[in-house]
């Protein structure tokens, strides 16, 4: 009973409760009823500077399943290597590959063009490369979001030099308006507006990745 009271107090009043106590309280509600999930989500939003939920857990799960089915139809029977760009893509690629009903291999790459800000630095650094030869393989390059397009352009160019049989790109989110190089992903989960989003792997300065939904970060959080 006590957790309910604490949660409701926090939701309807401006009483400040120690963050750790609050988070522990909220954790008790995970996997509970719809109403509790709703309260939980609302509470996270209040806690973590999320302006609004853009894509719910349910919307993401449904779209990822569709993408998995599309990729399965295109690639079944081919020798496929899925290359995921860490860290943000870890959540997405884990769900996406489980929605692909076919044998495949998964590799991870760490590439970053972002500092702790919200816009690209323009330079893409590969900090960790994949561990296998992709010559003659069908490569599917996956990222959480395509923004300026700089990351996909740089990594695709690098991978093409290794002579894969084919290379296509998949992005869960696409901020079309922000593209600076005209490059489009071959598969896109959601076209989203030009706002900084976090959750389901997407971060701001390494925070928020574990939110189960994708939300718009309140600009006051990085002002
Ligand atoms: P691009 O190179 O500008 O296309 O950016 C791609 C990378 O930028 C993604 O892998 C993300 O790490 C990061 N990024 C771009 N927009 C956002 C956002 O709204 N939230 C979190 N990360 C983002
Ligand atoms: Mg990234």
Coordinates of N, CA and C and ligand atoms in Angstrom, one line a residue:
X1 N 0.8 -1.2 0.0 CA 0.0 0.0 0.0 C 0.9 1.3 0.0
X2 N 1.9 1.2 0.8 CA 2.8 2.4 0.9 C 3.3 3.0 -0.4
X3 N 3.8 2.1 -1.3 CA 4.3 2.6 -2.6 C 3.2 3.3 -3.4
X4 N 1.9 2.8 -3.3 CA 0.9 3.5 -4.0 C 0.7 4.9 -3.5
X5 N 0.8 5.1 -2.2 CA 0.6 6.4 -1.5 C 1.7 7.3 -2.0
X6 N 2.9 6.8 -1.9 CA 4.1 7.6 -2.3 C 3.9 8.1 -3.7
X7 N 3.6 7.1 -4.6 CA 3.5 7.4 -6.0 C 2.4 8.5 -6.3
X8 N 1.2 8.3 -5.7 CA 0.1 9.2 -5.9 C 0.5 10.6 -5.3
X9 N 1.1 10.6 -4.2 CA 1.6 11.9 -3.6 C 2.4 12.6 -4.6
X10 N 3.4 11.9 -5.2 CA 4.3 12.5 -6.1 C 3.6 13.0 -7.3
X11 N 2.6 12.2 -7.8 CA 1.9 12.6 -9.0 C 1.0 13.8 -8.8
X12 N 0.3 13.9 -7.7 CA -0.7 15.0 -7.6 C -0.2 16.2 -6.8
X13 N 1.0 16.1 -6.2 CA 1.5 17.2 -5.4 C 2.9 17.6 -6.0
X14 N 3.5 18.6 -5.4 CA 4.8 19.0 -5.9 C 5.9 18.6 -4.8
X15 N 5.4 17.7 -3.9 CA 6.3 17.2 -2.9 C 7.5 16.5 -3.5
X16 N 8.7 16.8 -3.1 CA 9.9 16.2 -3.6 C 10.2 15.0 -2.8
X17 N 10.4 13.9 -3.5 CA 10.8 12.7 -2.8 C 12.2 12.3 -3.4
X18 N 13.0 11.8 -2.5 CA 14.4 11.4 -2.9 C 14.3 10.5 -4.2
X19 N 15.1 10.9 -5.2 CA 15.0 10.2 -6.5 C 15.1 8.7 -6.4
X20 N 16.1 8.2 -5.6 CA 16.3 6.8 -5.5 C 15.2 6.1 -4.9
X21 N 14.6 6.7 -3.9 CA 13.4 6.1 -3.2 C 12.3 6.0 -4.2
X22 N 12.1 7.1 -5.0 CA 11.0 7.2 -6.0 C 11.2 6.1 -7.0
X23 N 12.4 6.0 -7.6 CA 12.6 5.0 -8.6 C 12.4 3.6 -8.1
X24 N 12.9 3.3 -6.9 CA 12.6 2.0 -6.3 C 11.1 1.7 -6.2
X25 N 10.4 2.7 -5.8 CA 8.9 2.6 -5.6 C 8.3 2.3 -7.0
X26 N 8.8 3.0 -8.0 CA 8.2 2.8 -9.3 C 8.5 1.4 -9.9
X27 N 9.7 0.9 -9.6 CA 10.0 -0.4 -10.1 C 9.0 -1.5 -9.6
X28 N 8.4 -1.2 -8.5 CA 7.4 -2.2 -8.0 C 6.2 -2.3 -8.9
X29 N 6.0 -1.3 -9.7 CA 4.8 -1.3 -10.6 C 5.0 -1.9 -11.9
X30 N 6.3 -2.2 -12.3 CA 6.5 -2.7 -13.6 C 5.8 -4.1 -13.8
X31 N 5.2 -4.2 -15.0 CA 4.5 -5.4 -15.3 C 3.2 -5.5 -14.6
X32 N 2.7 -4.5 -13.9 CA 1.4 -4.5 -13.3 C 0.3 -4.1 -14.2
X33 N -0.8 -3.7 -13.7 CA -2.0 -3.4 -14.5 C -1.8 -2.2 -15.4
X34 N -2.8 -2.0 -16.3 CA -2.7 -0.9 -17.3 C -2.6 0.4 -16.6
X35 N -3.5 0.6 -15.6 CA -3.5 1.9 -14.8 C -2.1 2.1 -14.2
X36 N -1.6 1.1 -13.6 CA -0.3 1.3 -12.9 C 0.8 1.6 -13.9
X37 N 0.7 0.9 -15.1 CA 1.7 1.2 -16.1 C 1.6 2.6 -16.6
X38 N 0.4 3.1 -16.7 CA 0.1 4.5 -17.1 C 0.8 5.4 -16.1
X39 N 0.5 5.2 -14.8 CA 1.1 6.0 -13.8 C 2.6 5.9 -13.8
X40 N 3.1 4.7 -14.0 CA 4.5 4.5 -14.1 C 5.1 5.4 -15.2
X41 N 4.5 5.3 -16.4 CA 5.0 6.0 -17.5 C 4.9 7.5 -17.3
X42 N 3.8 8.0 -16.8 CA 3.6 9.4 -16.4 C 4.7 9.9 -15.5
X43 N 4.9 9.0 -14.5 CA 5.9 9.3 -13.5 C 7.3 9.4 -14.1
X44 N 7.7 8.5 -14.9 CA 9.0 8.6 -15.6 C 9.1 9.9 -16.3
X45 N 8.0 10.2 -17.0 CA 8.1 11.4 -17.9 C 8.3 12.6 -17.0
X46 N 7.6 12.7 -15.8 CA 7.9 13.8 -14.9 C 9.3 13.8 -14.4
X47 N 9.8 12.6 -14.1 CA 11.1 12.5 -13.5 C 12.2 12.9 -14.5
X48 N 12.1 12.5 -15.7 CA 13.2 12.5 -16.6 C 13.2 13.5 -17.8
X49 N 12.5 14.6 -17.6 CA 12.4 15.6 -18.6 C 11.9 15.2 -19.9
X50 N 11.0 14.3 -19.9 CA 10.4 13.8 -21.2 C 9.2 14.7 -21.5
X51 N 9.2 15.4 -22.6 CA 8.1 16.3 -22.9 C 6.9 15.6 -23.3
X52 N 7.0 14.6 -24.1 CA 5.9 13.7 -24.5 C 6.4 12.4 -25.0
X53 N 5.5 11.4 -25.0 CA 5.8 10.1 -25.6 C 5.5 10.2 -27.0
X54 N 6.5 9.9 -27.9 CA 6.3 10.0 -29.3 C 5.8 8.7 -29.9
X55 N 6.5 7.6 -29.4 CA 6.2 6.3 -29.9 C 6.1 5.4 -28.7
X56 N 5.0 4.7 -28.5 CA 4.8 3.9 -27.3 C 5.5 2.5 -27.6
X57 N 5.7 1.8 -26.5 CA 6.3 0.5 -26.5 C 5.5 -0.4 -27.5
X58 N 4.2 -0.3 -27.5 CA 3.4 -1.1 -28.3 C 3.6 -0.8 -29.8
X59 N 3.6 0.5 -30.1 CA 3.8 1.0 -31.5 C 5.2 0.5 -32.0
X60 N 6.2 0.6 -31.2 CA 7.5 0.2 -31.6 C 7.5 -1.3 -31.8
X61 N 7.0 -2.1 -30.9 CA 7.0 -3.5 -31.1 C 6.3 -4.0 -32.3
X62 N 5.1 -3.3 -32.6 CA 4.4 -3.7 -33.8 C 5.2 -3.4 -35.1
X63 N 5.8 -2.2 -35.1 CA 6.5 -1.8 -36.3 C 7.8 -2.6 -36.5
X64 N 8.5 -3.0 -35.4 CA 9.7 -3.8 -35.5 C 9.3 -5.2 -36.1
X65 N 8.2 -5.7 -35.7 CA 7.8 -7.0 -36.2 C 7.5 -6.9 -37.7
X66 N 6.9 -5.8 -38.2 CA 6.7 -5.6 -39.6 C 8.0 -5.5 -40.4
X67 N 8.9 -4.7 -39.8 CA 10.2 -4.6 -40.5 C 10.9 -6.0 -40.6
X68 N 10.9 -6.7 -39.5 CA 11.5 -8.1 -39.4 C 10.9 -9.0 -40.5
X69 N 9.6 -8.9 -40.7 CA 8.9 -9.7 -41.7 C 9.3 -9.3 -43.1
X70 N 9.4 -7.9 -43.3 CA 9.9 -7.4 -44.7 C 11.3 -7.9 -45.0
X71 N 12.2 -7.8 -44.0 CA 13.6 -8.2 -44.2 C 13.6 -9.7 -44.5
X72 N 12.8 -10.5 -43.7 CA 12.8 -11.9 -43.9 C 12.4 -12.3 -45.4
X73 N 11.4 -11.6 -45.8 CA 10.9 -11.8 -47.2 C 12.0 -11.5 -48.2
X74 N 12.7 -10.4 -48.0 CA 13.8 -10.0 -49.0 C 15.0 -10.9 -48.9
X75 N 15.4 -11.3 -47.7 CA 16.7 -11.9 -47.5 C 16.7 -13.4 -47.2
X76 N 15.6 -14.0 -47.1 CA 15.6 -15.5 -46.8 C 16.4 -16.3 -47.8
X77 N 17.2 -17.2 -47.3 CA 18.0 -18.0 -48.2 C 19.4 -17.3 -48.6
X78 N 19.6 -16.1 -48.2 CA 20.8 -15.4 -48.5 C 21.7 -15.4 -47.2
X79 N 23.0 -15.3 -47.5 CA 24.0 -15.2 -46.4 C 24.1 -13.8 -45.9
X80 N 23.4 -13.6 -44.7 CA 23.2 -12.3 -44.2 C 24.1 -12.0 -42.9
X81 N 24.6 -10.8 -43.0 CA 25.3 -10.3 -41.8 C 24.6 -9.0 -41.4
X82 N 24.0 -8.9 -40.2 CA 23.4 -7.7 -39.7 C 24.5 -7.0 -38.9
X83 N 24.7 -5.7 -39.3 CA 25.7 -4.9 -38.6 C 25.0 -3.8 -37.8
X84 N 25.1 -3.8 -36.5 CA 24.4 -2.9 -35.7 C 25.4 -1.8 -35.1
X85 N 25.0 -0.6 -35.1 CA 25.8 0.5 -34.6 C 25.5 0.7 -33.1
X86 N 26.5 0.4 -32.3 CA 26.3 0.6 -30.8 C 26.5 2.0 -30.5
X87 N 26.0 2.5 -29.3 CA 25.3 1.6 -28.4 C 23.8 1.7 -28.7
X88 N 23.3 2.8 -29.3 CA 21.9 3.1 -29.4 C 21.1 2.0 -30.0
X89 N 21.7 1.3 -31.0 CA 21.0 0.3 -31.8 C 20.8 -1.0 -31.1
X90 N 21.4 -1.2 -29.9 CA 21.4 -2.5 -29.3 C 19.9 -3.0 -29.0
X91 N 19.1 -2.1 -28.5 CA 17.7 -2.5 -28.1 C 17.0 -2.8 -29.4
X92 N 17.1 -2.0 -30.4 CA 16.3 -2.2 -31.7 C 16.8 -3.5 -32.4
X93 N 18.1 -3.6 -32.5 CA 18.6 -4.8 -33.3 C 18.3 -6.1 -32.6
X94 N 18.2 -6.1 -31.3 CA 17.9 -7.3 -30.6 C 16.4 -7.7 -30.9
X95 N 15.5 -6.7 -30.9 CA 14.1 -7.0 -31.3 C 14.0 -7.3 -32.8
X96 N 14.7 -6.6 -33.6 CA 14.5 -6.7 -35.0 C 15.0 -8.1 -35.5
X97 N 16.2 -8.5 -35.0 CA 16.7 -9.8 -35.5 C 15.8 -11.0 -35.0
X98 N 15.2 -10.8 -33.8 CA 14.3 -11.8 -33.3 C 13.0 -11.9 -34.1
X99 N 12.8 -10.8 -34.9 CA 11.6 -10.8 -35.7 C 11.9 -11.3 -37.1
X100 N 13.2 -11.7 -37.4 CA 13.6 -12.2 -38.7 C 13.7 -13.7 -38.6
X101 N 12.8 -14.4 -39.3 CA 12.7 -15.8 -39.2 C 13.6 -16.5 -40.2
X102 N 14.9 -16.4 -40.0 CA 15.9 -16.9 -40.9 C 17.3 -16.9 -40.2
X103 N 18.2 -17.8 -40.7 CA 19.5 -17.8 -40.2 C 20.2 -16.4 -40.5
X104 N 21.0 -15.9 -39.6 CA 21.7 -14.7 -39.9 C 22.8 -14.5 -38.9
X105 N 23.8 -13.6 -39.2 CA 24.8 -13.3 -38.2 C 24.7 -11.9 -37.7
X106 N 25.1 -11.6 -36.5 CA 25.0 -10.2 -36.0 C 26.4 -9.8 -35.6
X107 N 26.7 -8.6 -36.1 CA 28.0 -8.0 -35.7 C 27.7 -6.6 -35.1
X108 N 28.6 -6.1 -34.3 CA 28.4 -4.8 -33.7 C 29.6 -3.9 -34.1
X109 N 29.3 -2.7 -34.2 CA 30.3 -1.7 -34.5 C 30.1 -0.5 -33.6
X110 N 31.1 0.1 -33.1 CA 31.0 1.3 -32.4 C 31.5 2.5 -33.3
X111 N 30.5 3.3 -33.7 CA 30.9 4.5 -34.5 C 30.2 5.7 -33.8
X112 N 30.9 6.8 -33.7 CA 30.2 7.9 -33.1 C 30.6 9.2 -33.8
X113 N 29.6 10.1 -33.9 CA 29.8 11.4 -34.4 C 29.3 12.4 -33.5
X114 N 28.8 11.9 -32.4 CA 28.1 12.8 -31.4 C 29.0 12.9 -30.2
X115 N 29.1 14.1 -29.7 CA 29.7 14.3 -28.3 C 28.5 14.2 -27.4
X116 N 28.5 15.1 -26.4 CA 27.4 15.1 -25.5 C 26.4 16.1 -25.8
X117 N 26.4 16.6 -27.1 CA 25.4 17.6 -27.5 C 24.3 16.9 -28.2
X118 N 23.5 17.7 -29.0 CA 22.4 17.1 -29.7 C 22.5 17.3 -31.2
X119 N 23.6 17.7 -31.7 CA 23.8 17.8 -33.1 C 25.1 17.1 -33.5
X120 N 25.2 16.7 -34.8 CA 26.3 15.9 -35.2 C 27.6 16.8 -35.3
X121 N 28.7 16.1 -35.0 CA 30.0 16.8 -35.1 C 30.5 16.7 -36.5
X122 N 29.9 15.9 -37.3 CA 30.3 15.8 -38.7 C 31.4 14.7 -39.0
X123 N 32.2 14.4 -38.0 CA 33.2 13.4 -38.2 C 32.7 12.1 -37.6
X124 N 32.9 11.0 -38.3 CA 32.5 9.7 -37.8 C 33.7 8.9 -37.4
X125 N 33.8 8.5 -36.2 CA 35.0 7.7 -35.7 C 34.5 6.3 -35.5
X126 N 35.3 5.3 -36.0 CA 35.0 3.9 -35.7 C 35.9 3.5 -34.6
X127 N 35.2 3.2 -33.4 CA 36.0 2.9 -32.2 C 36.1 1.4 -32.1
X128 N 35.2 0.6 -32.6 CA 35.3 -0.8 -32.6 C 34.7 -1.4 -33.9
X129 N 35.5 -2.2 -34.6 CA 35.1 -2.7 -35.9 C 34.5 -4.1 -35.7
X130 N 33.9 -4.6 -36.8 CA 33.2 -5.9 -36.8 C 34.3 -7.0 -36.8
X131 N 33.9 -8.2 -36.4 CA 34.9 -9.3 -36.2 C 34.9 -10.3 -37.3
X132 N 34.3 -10.0 -38.5 CA 34.3 -11.0 -39.5 C 34.3 -10.4 -40.9
X133 N 34.8 -11.2 -41.9 CA 34.9 -10.8 -43.3 C 33.5 -10.7 -43.9
X134 N 33.2 -9.6 -44.6 CA 31.8 -9.5 -45.2 C 31.9 -9.7 -46.7
X135 N 33.0 -10.0 -47.2 CA 33.1 -10.2 -48.7 C 32.1 -11.2 -49.2
X136 N 31.3 -10.8 -50.2 CA 30.3 -11.8 -50.7 C 29.0 -12.0 -49.9
X137 N 29.0 -11.3 -48.7 CA 27.8 -11.4 -47.8 C 26.8 -10.3 -48.1
X138 N 25.6 -10.6 -47.7 CA 24.5 -9.5 -47.8 C 24.5 -8.8 -46.5
X139 N 24.9 -7.6 -46.5 CA 25.0 -6.8 -45.3 C 23.8 -5.9 -45.0
X140 N 23.3 -6.0 -43.8 CA 22.2 -5.1 -43.4 C 22.7 -4.2 -42.3
X141 N 22.9 -2.9 -42.6 CA 23.5 -2.0 -41.6 C 22.3 -1.3 -40.9
X142 N 22.3 -1.5 -39.5 CA 21.2 -1.0 -38.7 C 21.6 0.1 -37.7
X143 N 20.8 1.1 -37.7 CA 21.0 2.1 -36.6 C 19.7 2.5 -36.0
X144 N 19.7 3.2 -34.9 CA 18.5 3.6 -34.2 C 17.8 4.7 -34.9
X145 N 18.6 5.6 -35.4 CA 18.0 6.8 -36.0 C 18.9 7.4 -37.1
X146 N 18.3 7.9 -38.2 CA 19.1 8.6 -39.2 C 18.7 10.1 -39.1
X147 N 19.7 10.9 -39.0 CA 19.5 12.3 -38.7 C 20.1 13.1 -39.9
X148 N 21.3 13.6 -39.7 CA 22.0 14.3 -40.9 C 22.3 13.3 -42.0
X149 N 22.5 12.0 -41.7 CA 22.8 11.0 -42.7 C 24.3 10.7 -42.8
X150 N 25.1 11.5 -42.0 CA 26.5 11.4 -42.0 C 27.0 10.0 -41.6
X151 N 26.4 9.5 -40.5 CA 26.9 8.2 -40.0 C 26.7 7.1 -41.0
X152 N 25.5 6.9 -41.6 CA 25.2 5.9 -42.6 C 26.1 6.1 -43.8
X153 N 26.3 7.3 -44.3 CA 27.1 7.6 -45.4 C 28.5 7.1 -45.2
X154 N 29.1 7.5 -44.1 CA 30.5 7.2 -43.8 C 30.7 5.6 -43.6
X155 N 29.8 5.0 -42.8 CA 30.0 3.6 -42.5 C 29.7 2.8 -43.8
X156 N 28.7 3.2 -44.5 CA 28.3 2.4 -45.8 C 29.5 2.5 -46.7
X157 N 30.2 3.6 -46.9 CA 31.3 3.7 -47.8 C 32.4 2.8 -47.3
X158 N 32.7 2.8 -46.0 CA 33.7 2.0 -45.5 C 33.5 0.5 -45.7
X159 N 32.2 0.1 -45.5 CA 31.8 -1.3 -45.6 C 31.8 -1.8 -47.1
X160 N 31.5 -0.8 -48.0 CA 31.4 -1.2 -49.4 C 32.8 -1.6 -50.0
X161 N 33.9 -0.9 -49.4 CA 35.2 -1.3 -49.8 C 35.6 -2.7 -49.5
X162 N 34.8 -3.3 -48.6 CA 35.1 -4.7 -48.2 C 34.3 -5.7 -49.1
X163 N 33.7 -5.2 -50.2 CA 33.1 -6.0 -51.2 C 31.9 -6.9 -50.7
X164 N 31.0 -6.4 -50.0 CA 29.8 -7.3 -49.7 C 29.0 -7.5 -51.0
X165 N 28.2 -8.6 -51.0 CA 27.4 -8.9 -52.2 C 26.3 -7.8 -52.3
X166 N 25.8 -7.3 -51.2 CA 24.9 -6.1 -51.2 C 25.0 -5.4 -49.8
X167 N 24.5 -4.2 -49.8 CA 24.5 -3.5 -48.5 C 23.2 -2.6 -48.5
X168 N 22.4 -2.8 -47.5 CA 21.2 -2.0 -47.3 C 21.2 -1.4 -45.9
X169 N 20.5 -0.4 -45.7 CA 20.4 0.3 -44.4 C 19.0 0.3 -43.8
X170 N 19.0 0.1 -42.5 CA 17.7 0.1 -41.8 C 17.8 1.1 -40.6
X171 N 16.9 2.0 -40.5 CA 16.8 2.9 -39.3 C 15.5 2.8 -38.7
X172 N 15.4 2.7 -37.4 CA 14.1 2.7 -36.7 C 13.4 4.1 -36.9
X173 N 14.2 5.1 -36.6 CA 13.6 6.5 -36.8 C 14.3 7.3 -37.8
X174 N 13.6 8.1 -38.5 CA 14.1 8.9 -39.6 C 13.7 10.4 -39.4
X175 N 14.7 11.3 -39.2 CA 14.4 12.7 -39.1 C 14.7 13.3 -40.5
X176 N 13.7 13.0 -41.4 CA 13.9 13.4 -42.8 C 14.4 14.9 -43.0
X177 N 13.7 15.7 -42.3 CA 14.0 17.2 -42.4 C 15.5 17.6 -42.2
X178 N 16.2 16.8 -41.5 CA 17.5 17.2 -41.1 C 18.6 16.6 -42.0
X179 N 18.3 15.9 -43.0 CA 19.3 15.3 -43.9 C 20.1 16.4 -44.6
X180 N 21.5 16.2 -44.6 CA 22.3 17.1 -45.3 C 23.0 16.5 -46.5
X181 N 22.8 15.2 -46.7 CA 23.5 14.6 -47.8 C 22.6 13.8 -48.8
X182 N 21.3 14.0 -48.6 CA 20.3 13.3 -49.6 C 20.2 11.8 -49.4
X183 N 20.9 11.3 -48.5 CA 20.9 9.8 -48.4 C 19.7 9.3 -47.6
X184 N 19.0 8.3 -48.1 CA 17.9 7.7 -47.4 C 18.2 6.3 -46.9
X185 N 17.6 5.9 -45.8 CA 17.7 4.5 -45.4 C 16.8 3.7 -46.3
X186 N 17.2 2.4 -46.5 CA 16.4 1.5 -47.4 C 15.1 1.1 -46.6
X187 N 15.2 0.9 -45.3 CA 14.1 0.6 -44.5 C 14.0 1.5 -43.3
X188 N 12.8 2.1 -43.1 CA 12.6 3.0 -42.0 C 11.4 2.6 -41.2
X189 N 11.6 2.6 -39.8 CA 10.5 2.3 -39.0 C 9.5 3.4 -38.9
X190 N 9.9 4.6 -38.5 CA 9.1 5.7 -38.3 C 9.7 7.0 -38.8
X191 N 9.0 7.8 -39.6 CA 9.5 9.1 -39.9 C 9.1 10.0 -38.7
X192 N 10.0 10.7 -38.1 CA 9.7 11.5 -36.9 C 10.0 13.0 -37.2
X193 N 9.4 13.9 -36.4 CA 9.7 15.3 -36.6 C 11.1 15.7 -36.1
X194 N 11.5 16.9 -36.4 CA 12.9 17.3 -36.0 C 12.9 17.7 -34.5
X195 N 12.9 16.7 -33.7 CA 13.0 17.0 -32.2 C 13.9 16.0 -31.6
X196 N 14.6 16.3 -30.6 CA 15.6 15.4 -30.0 C 14.8 14.3 -29.2
X197 N 15.0 13.1 -29.6 CA 14.3 12.0 -28.9 C 15.2 11.1 -28.1
X198 N 14.6 10.5 -27.1 CA 15.4 9.5 -26.3 C 14.5 8.3 -25.9
X199 N 15.2 7.2 -25.5 CA 14.5 6.0 -25.1 C 14.7 4.9 -26.1
X200 N 14.4 3.7 -25.7 CA 14.6 2.5 -26.6 C 16.0 2.5 -27.3
X201 N 16.9 2.8 -26.5 CA 18.3 2.9 -26.9 C 18.9 4.2 -27.2
X202 N 18.0 5.2 -27.6 CA 18.4 6.5 -27.9 C 18.8 7.3 -26.6
X203 N 19.9 8.0 -26.7 CA 20.4 8.7 -25.5 C 20.5 10.2 -25.6
X204 N 20.6 10.8 -24.5 CA 21.1 12.2 -24.5 C 22.3 12.1 -23.4
X205 N 23.5 12.3 -23.9 CA 24.7 12.2 -23.0 C 24.6 11.0 -22.2
X206 N 24.3 9.9 -22.9 CA 24.3 8.5 -22.3 C 23.1 8.2 -21.4
X207 N 22.3 9.1 -21.1 CA 21.1 8.9 -20.3 C 19.9 8.5 -21.1
X208 N 18.9 8.0 -20.5 CA 17.5 7.7 -21.0 C 17.4 6.4 -21.9
X209 N 18.6 5.7 -22.2 CA 18.5 4.6 -23.1 C 17.5 3.5 -22.7
X210 N 17.3 3.3 -21.4 CA 16.5 2.2 -21.0 C 15.0 2.5 -20.9
X211 N 14.6 3.7 -21.3 CA 13.1 4.0 -21.3 C 12.5 3.0 -22.3
X212 N 11.4 2.4 -22.0 CA 10.8 1.4 -23.0 C 10.1 2.1 -24.2
X213 N 9.9 3.4 -24.1 CA 9.2 4.1 -25.2 C 10.2 5.1 -25.8
X214 N 9.8 5.7 -26.9 CA 10.6 6.8 -27.4 C 9.9 8.1 -27.1
X215 N 10.6 9.1 -26.5 CA 10.0 10.3 -26.1 C 10.8 11.5 -26.5
X216 N 10.1 12.6 -26.6 CA 10.8 13.9 -26.9 C 11.4 14.5 -25.7
X217 N 12.7 14.8 -25.7 CA 13.4 15.3 -24.6 C 13.1 16.8 -24.5
X218 N 12.7 17.2 -23.3 CA 12.4 18.7 -23.1 C 13.7 19.5 -23.3
X219 N 13.6 20.5 -24.2 CA 14.8 21.2 -24.5 C 15.5 21.8 -23.2
X220 N 14.7 22.0 -22.2 CA 15.3 22.6 -21.0 C 16.3 21.6 -20.4
X221 N 16.2 20.3 -20.8 CA 17.2 19.3 -20.3 C 18.6 19.5 -20.9
X222 N 18.6 20.2 -22.0 CA 20.0 20.4 -22.6 C 20.2 21.9 -22.9
X223 N 19.4 22.7 -22.3 CA 19.6 24.2 -22.6 C 20.9 24.7 -21.9
Ligands
LIG1 P1 23.5 11.2 -38.2 O1 24.9 10.8 -38.5 O2 23.4 12.7 -38.1 O3 22.5 10.7 -39.2 O4 23.1 10.7 -36.8 C1 22.9 9.4 -36.5 C2 23.3 9.2 -35.0 O5 23.0 10.4 -34.3 C3 22.4 8.2 -34.4 O6 23.1 7.0 -34.3 C4 22.2 8.7 -33.0 O7 23.2 8.2 -32.1 C5 22.4 10.2 -33.0 N1 21.1 10.9 -33.0 C6 20.6 11.7 -34.0 N2 19.4 12.2 -33.6 C7 19.2 11.8 -32.3 C8 18.1 12.0 -31.4 O8 17.1 12.7 -31.6 N3 18.3 11.4 -30.2 C9 19.4 10.6 -29.9 N4 20.4 10.4 -30.7 C10 20.3 10.9 -31.9
LIG2 MG1 24.0 6.2 -32.6

